[in-house]
PDB file of C-alpha atoms in Angstrom:
ATOM      1  CA  MET X   1     -14.407 -36.344  10.195  1.00 34.00           C
ATOM      2  CA  ASN X   2     -11.748 -37.907   7.988  1.00 38.00           C
ATOM      3  CA  ASP X   3     -11.425 -40.606   5.351  1.00 38.00           C
ATOM      4  CA  GLU X   4     -10.386 -43.121   7.983  1.00 38.00           C
ATOM      5  CA  LYS X   5     -13.754 -42.653   9.691  1.00 58.00           C
ATOM      6  CA  LEU X   6     -15.614 -42.785   6.372  1.00 68.00           C
ATOM      7  CA  GLY X   7     -13.655 -45.908   5.368  1.00 77.00           C
ATOM      8  CA  PHE X   8     -13.977 -46.086   1.582  1.00 84.00           C
ATOM      9  CA  GLU X   9     -10.826 -48.156   1.012  1.00 85.00           C
ATOM     10  CA  ASP X  10     -12.766 -51.259  -0.074  1.00 83.00           C
ATOM     11  CA  ASP X  11     -15.917 -49.491  -1.148  1.00 92.00           C
ATOM     12  CA  LEU X  12     -15.157 -47.768  -4.436  1.00 95.00           C
ATOM     13  CA  MET X  13     -16.336 -48.626  -7.942  1.00 96.00           C
ATOM     14  CA  LEU X  14     -14.902 -46.210 -10.486  1.00 96.00           C
ATOM     15  CA  GLY X  15     -15.895 -45.822 -14.132  1.00 95.00           C
ATOM     16  CA  VAL X  16     -18.784 -48.271 -14.024  1.00 96.00           C
ATOM     17  CA  PRO X  17     -20.622 -48.714 -17.342  1.00 95.00           C
ATOM     18  CA  ALA X  18     -24.384 -48.422 -16.837  1.00 91.00           C
ATOM     19  CA  THR X  19     -27.276 -47.590 -19.113  1.00 91.00           C
ATOM     20  CA  GLY X  20     -29.911 -46.817 -16.495  1.00 96.00           C
ATOM     21  CA  GLY X  21     -30.848 -46.617 -12.859  1.00 96.00           C
ATOM     22  CA  ARG X  22     -31.678 -50.284 -12.458  1.00 97.00           C
ATOM     23  CA  ALA X  23     -28.301 -51.293 -13.933  1.00 97.00           C
ATOM     24  CA  VAL X  24     -26.486 -49.047 -11.452  1.00 97.00           C
ATOM     25  CA  LEU X  25     -28.495 -50.412  -8.525  1.00 98.00           C
ATOM     26  CA  GLN X  26     -27.746 -53.971  -9.711  1.00 98.00           C
ATOM     27  CA  ALA X  27     -24.002 -53.232  -9.808  1.00 97.00           C
ATOM     28  CA  ILE X  28     -24.238 -51.680  -6.344  1.00 98.00           C
ATOM     29  CA  SER X  29     -26.199 -54.674  -5.035  1.00 98.00           C
ATOM     30  CA  SER X  30     -23.665 -57.148  -6.426  1.00 97.00           C
ATOM     31  CA  HIS X  31     -20.763 -55.297  -4.811  1.00 97.00           C
ATOM     32  CA  LEU X  32     -22.523 -54.980  -1.465  1.00 98.00           C
ATOM     33  CA  ALA X  33     -23.586 -58.630  -1.562  1.00 98.00           C
ATOM     34  CA  GLN X  34     -19.941 -59.682  -1.807  1.00 96.00           C
ATOM     35  CA  ARG X  35     -19.054 -57.416   1.121  1.00 94.00           C
ATOM     36  CA  THR X  36     -21.981 -58.396   3.365  1.00 96.00           C
ATOM     37  CA  LEU X  37     -22.949 -61.945   2.319  1.00 95.00           C
ATOM     38  CA  VAL X  38     -26.553 -60.753   1.938  1.00 98.00           C
ATOM     39  CA  PRO X  39     -27.999 -61.899  -1.413  1.00 98.00           C
ATOM     40  CA  ALA X  40     -27.786 -59.245  -4.119  1.00 98.00           C
ATOM     41  CA  SER X  41     -31.497 -59.729  -4.863  1.00 98.00           C
ATOM     42  CA  VAL X  42     -32.420 -58.766  -1.277  1.00 98.00           C
ATOM     43  CA  ILE X  43     -30.262 -55.636  -1.452  1.00 98.00           C
ATOM     44  CA  LEU X  44     -31.617 -54.710  -4.894  1.00 98.00           C
ATOM     45  CA  ASP X  45     -35.207 -55.144  -3.698  1.00 98.00           C
ATOM     46  CA  GLY X  46     -34.534 -52.787  -0.781  1.00 98.00           C
ATOM     47  CA  LEU X  47     -32.938 -50.153  -2.997  1.00 98.00           C
ATOM     48  CA  LEU X  48     -35.732 -50.395  -5.596  1.00 98.00           C
ATOM     49  CA  ASP X  49     -38.403 -50.185  -2.879  1.00 97.00           C
ATOM     50  CA  ARG X  50     -36.777 -47.011  -1.547  1.00 97.00           C
ATOM     51  CA  GLU X  51     -36.521 -45.482  -5.032  1.00 96.00           C
ATOM     52  CA  ALA X  52     -40.233 -46.207  -5.523  1.00 96.00           C
ATOM     53  CA  LEU X  53     -40.920 -43.748  -2.676  1.00 96.00           C
ATOM     54  CA  GLY X  54     -39.064 -41.016  -4.563  1.00 94.00           C
ATOM     55  CA  SER X  55     -35.732 -40.550  -6.239  1.00 94.00           C
ATOM     56  CA  THR X  56     -32.664 -40.388  -4.039  1.00 95.00           C
ATOM     57  CA  GLY X  57     -31.033 -38.089  -6.572  1.00 94.00           C
ATOM     58  CA  PHE X  58     -29.854 -34.894  -4.893  1.00 92.00           C
ATOM     59  CA  GLY X  59     -28.739 -32.803  -7.839  1.00 93.00           C
ATOM     60  CA  GLU X  60     -25.355 -31.790  -9.210  1.00 95.00           C
ATOM     61  CA  GLY X  61     -25.033 -35.318 -10.652  1.00 96.00           C
ATOM     62  CA  PHE X  62     -25.136 -36.998  -7.224  1.00 96.00           C
ATOM     63  CA  ALA X  63     -27.502 -39.607  -5.770  1.00 97.00           C
ATOM     64  CA  LEU X  64     -27.645 -41.329  -2.380  1.00 96.00           C
ATOM     65  CA  PRO X  65     -29.582 -44.593  -2.783  1.00 97.00           C
ATOM     66  CA  HIS X  66     -30.187 -46.174   0.596  1.00 97.00           C
ATOM     67  CA  ALA X  67     -32.278 -48.906   2.165  1.00 97.00           C
ATOM     68  CA  PHE X  68     -32.931 -50.971   5.240  1.00 97.00           C
ATOM     69  CA  VAL X  69     -31.987 -54.554   4.386  1.00 98.00           C
ATOM     70  CA  PRO X  70     -33.212 -57.703   6.169  1.00 97.00           C
ATOM     71  CA  GLY X  71     -30.454 -60.076   7.236  1.00 96.00           C
ATOM     72  CA  LEU X  72     -27.774 -57.386   7.167  1.00 97.00           C
ATOM     73  CA  VAL X  73     -25.574 -57.472  10.273  1.00 96.00           C
ATOM     74  CA  ALA X  74     -23.753 -54.133   9.908  1.00 95.00           C
ATOM     75  CA  PRO X  75     -24.147 -51.039   7.732  1.00 95.00           C
ATOM     76  CA  ALA X  76     -22.349 -51.025   4.389  1.00 96.00           C
ATOM     77  CA  LYS X  77     -21.764 -48.532   1.614  1.00 96.00           C
ATOM     78  CA  VAL X  78     -20.167 -48.110  -1.788  1.00 97.00           C
ATOM     79  CA  LEU X  79     -19.230 -45.053  -3.816  1.00 96.00           C
ATOM     80  CA  VAL X  80     -19.778 -45.490  -7.550  1.00 97.00           C
ATOM     81  CA  THR X  81     -18.766 -43.255 -10.431  1.00 97.00           C
ATOM     82  CA  LEU X  82     -20.167 -43.943 -13.871  1.00 97.00           C
ATOM     83  CA  ARG X  83     -18.452 -43.702 -17.238  1.00 95.00           C
ATOM     84  CA  GLU X  84     -21.406 -41.671 -18.493  1.00 96.00           C
ATOM     85  CA  PRO X  85     -24.176 -39.943 -16.496  1.00 97.00           C
ATOM     86  CA  ILE X  86     -27.682 -41.424 -16.533  1.00 97.00           C
ATOM     87  CA  GLU X  87     -31.199 -40.124 -15.936  1.00 96.00           C
ATOM     88  CA  PHE X  88     -32.100 -40.684 -12.259  1.00 96.00           C
ATOM     89  CA  LYS X  89     -34.982 -38.253 -11.617  1.00 94.00           C
ATOM     90  CA  ALA X  90     -32.823 -35.798  -9.669  1.00 94.00           C
ATOM     91  CA  PRO X  91     -34.587 -32.616  -8.490  1.00 94.00           C
ATOM     92  CA  ASP X  92     -32.451 -30.439 -10.792  1.00 94.00           C
ATOM     93  CA  ASP X  93     -33.228 -32.729 -13.776  1.00 94.00           C
ATOM     94  CA  GLU X  94     -29.488 -33.235 -14.330  1.00 96.00           C
ATOM     95  CA  PRO X  95     -28.188 -36.724 -15.103  1.00 97.00           C
ATOM     96  CA  VAL X  96     -26.351 -38.548 -12.309  1.00 97.00           C
ATOM     97  CA  ASP X  97     -22.872 -40.028 -12.474  1.00 97.00           C
ATOM     98  CA  ILE X  98     -21.906 -40.328  -8.790  1.00 97.00           C
ATOM     99  CA  PHE X  99     -23.800 -42.697  -6.509  1.00 97.00           C
ATOM    100  CA  LEU X 100     -23.161 -43.236  -2.834  1.00 97.00           C
ATOM    101  CA  ALA X 101     -25.220 -46.240  -1.761  1.00 97.00           C
ATOM    102  CA  VAL X 102     -25.837 -47.050   1.895  1.00 97.00           C
ATOM    103  CA  ILE X 103     -27.548 -50.127   3.269  1.00 97.00           C
ATOM    104  CA  TRP X 104     -28.481 -50.480   6.915  1.00 97.00           C
ATOM    105  CA  PRO X 105     -29.700 -53.426   9.010  1.00 97.00           C
ATOM    106  CA  ASP X 106     -33.492 -53.599   8.935  1.00 96.00           C
ATOM    107  CA  GLY X 107     -34.973 -52.824  12.334  1.00 93.00           C
ATOM    108  CA  GLN X 108     -31.849 -51.016  13.588  1.00 93.00           C
ATOM    109  CA  HIS X 109     -32.703 -47.425  12.740  1.00 91.00           C
ATOM    110  CA  GLU X 110     -30.557 -45.839  15.446  1.00 93.00           C
ATOM    111  CA  GLY X 111     -27.757 -43.838  13.888  1.00 93.00           C
ATOM    112  CA  PHE X 112     -29.058 -44.192  10.321  1.00 95.00           C
ATOM    113  CA  LEU X 113     -30.089 -40.583   9.667  1.00 94.00           C
ATOM    114  CA  GLN X 114     -27.013 -39.260  11.459  1.00 93.00           C
ATOM    115  CA  TYR X 115     -24.794 -41.391   9.231  1.00 92.00           C
ATOM    116  CA  LEU X 116     -26.546 -40.237   6.053  1.00 93.00           C
ATOM    117  CA  SER X 117     -26.239 -36.684   7.315  1.00 91.00           C
ATOM    118  CA  LYS X 118     -22.500 -37.113   7.854  1.00 89.00           C
ATOM    119  CA  LEU X 119     -22.078 -38.409   4.316  1.00 91.00           C
ATOM    120  CA  CYS X 120     -24.194 -35.601   2.866  1.00 89.00           C
ATOM    121  CA  ARG X 121     -22.056 -32.968   4.560  1.00 88.00           C
ATOM    122  CA  VAL X 122     -19.096 -34.366   2.652  1.00 88.00           C
ATOM    123  CA  PHE X 123     -20.704 -35.142  -0.709  1.00 90.00           C
ATOM    124  CA  ARG X 124     -22.820 -32.001  -1.109  1.00 88.00           C
ATOM    125  CA  SER X 125     -19.661 -30.126  -2.087  1.00 90.00           C
ATOM    126  CA  LYS X 126     -19.646 -29.224  -5.798  1.00 93.00           C
ATOM    127  CA  LYS X 127     -15.846 -29.035  -5.608  1.00 94.00           C
ATOM    128  CA  LEU X 128     -15.625 -32.613  -4.296  1.00 93.00           C
ATOM    129  CA  LEU X 129     -18.029 -33.926  -6.952  1.00 95.00           C
ATOM    130  CA  VAL X 130     -16.073 -32.230  -9.743  1.00 95.00           C
ATOM    131  CA  ALA X 131     -12.825 -33.628  -8.348  1.00 95.00           C
ATOM    132  CA  LEU X 132     -14.281 -37.161  -8.131  1.00 95.00           C
ATOM    133  CA  ARG X 133     -15.246 -36.979 -11.788  1.00 95.00           C
ATOM    134  CA  GLY X 134     -11.598 -36.408 -12.649  1.00 93.00           C
ATOM    135  CA  VAL X 135      -9.981 -39.194 -10.610  1.00 93.00           C
ATOM    136  CA  ARG X 136      -8.184 -41.969 -12.451  1.00 91.00           C
ATOM    137  CA  SER X 137      -7.514 -44.337  -9.561  1.00 94.00           C
ATOM    138  CA  GLU X 138      -8.844 -45.453  -6.216  1.00 94.00           C
ATOM    139  CA  ALA X 139      -5.876 -43.748  -4.531  1.00 93.00           C
ATOM    140  CA  GLU X 140      -6.856 -40.425  -6.118  1.00 94.00           C
ATOM    141  CA  ALA X 141     -10.488 -40.953  -5.097  1.00 93.00           C
ATOM    142  CA  LEU X 142      -9.471 -41.584  -1.478  1.00 92.00           C
ATOM    143  CA  ILE X 143      -7.423 -38.377  -1.444  1.00 92.00           C
ATOM    144  CA  VAL X 144     -10.384 -36.389  -2.810  1.00 91.00           C
ATOM    145  CA  ILE X 145     -12.772 -37.925  -0.251  1.00 90.00           C
ATOM    146  CA  SER X 146     -10.340 -37.305   2.604  1.00 86.00           C
ATOM    147  CA  SER X 147      -9.942 -33.680   1.561  1.00 84.00           C
ATOM    148  CA  GLY X 148     -13.705 -33.241   1.305  1.00 80.00           C
ATOM    149  CA  ALA X 149     -14.279 -34.876   4.678  1.00 77.00           C
ATOM    150  CA  SER X 150     -11.771 -32.608   6.382  1.00 74.00           C
ATOM    151  CA  THR X 151     -13.505 -29.475   5.082  1.00 70.00           C
ATOM    152  CA  ALA X 152     -17.121 -30.576   5.656  1.00 61.00           C
ATOM    153  CA  ALA X 153     -19.084 -28.363   8.009  1.00 45.00           C
ATOM    154  CA  PRO X 154     -20.230 -30.681  10.814  1.00 46.00           C
ATOM    155  CA  SER X 155     -22.896 -28.348  12.190  1.00 40.00           C
ATOM    156  CA  ALA X 156     -24.822 -27.695   8.986  1.00 38.00           C
ATOM    157  CA  GLN X 157     -28.249 -29.319   8.777  1.00 37.00           C
ATOM    158  CA  SER X 158     -28.314 -32.245   6.431  1.00 39.00           C
ATOM    159  CA  SER X 159     -30.473 -32.210   3.365  1.00 39.00           C
ATOM    160  CA  VAL X 160     -31.129 -35.905   4.097  1.00 37.00           C
ATOM    161  CA  THR X 161     -32.855 -35.290   7.413  1.00 33.00           C
ATOM    162  CA  ALA X 162     -34.685 -32.274   5.986  1.00 39.00           C
ATOM    163  CA  SER X 163     -35.787 -34.001   2.767  1.00 37.00           C
ATOM    164  CA  TYR X 164     -35.895 -37.713   3.462  1.00 35.00           C
ATOM    165  CA  GLY X 165     -36.685 -38.047   7.149  1.00 38.00           C
ATOM    166  CA  PRO X 166     -40.418 -38.643   6.514  1.00 36.00           C
ATOM    167  CA  LEU X 167     -39.653 -41.320   3.909  1.00 36.00           C
ATOM    168  CA  VAL X 168     -37.535 -43.542   6.151  1.00 36.00           C
ATOM    169  CA  ARG X 169     -39.443 -46.682   7.054  1.00 34.00           C
TER     170      ARG X 169
END
């Protein structure tokens, strides 16, 4: 697992100003709409519907919003860091400042949980999250992600499949 496989080169938003969860999800939806040509409102609706089932906050200031999106042809993602952390109902009650959003074609569930699991193995690292908070450029962020991906334990069970499996539509 390396950065090339994760492919974040065009999927980074660093230092985003946001005052709340909806504002972050709107910024995510706008970015993903430009990348996928799916209307931002459709993406936002999917992300909000998923959040209504329960927060996708994991703890340690990290959240993994995700949704199945109608009209989407291929999976897409974006990694977002915020200027200031926001309340996002994480299980540790800590504010969130790093969001990794994933959207997946509606009706094509094959591979979805495995992909989320792969991302979680990388982004569950406290060291990686701390390092991402200190990056000043996309190049630095890609180096941090690549380093985290190369040290991720591929055989560990994902907290996504353990915690969110029953919530996937």
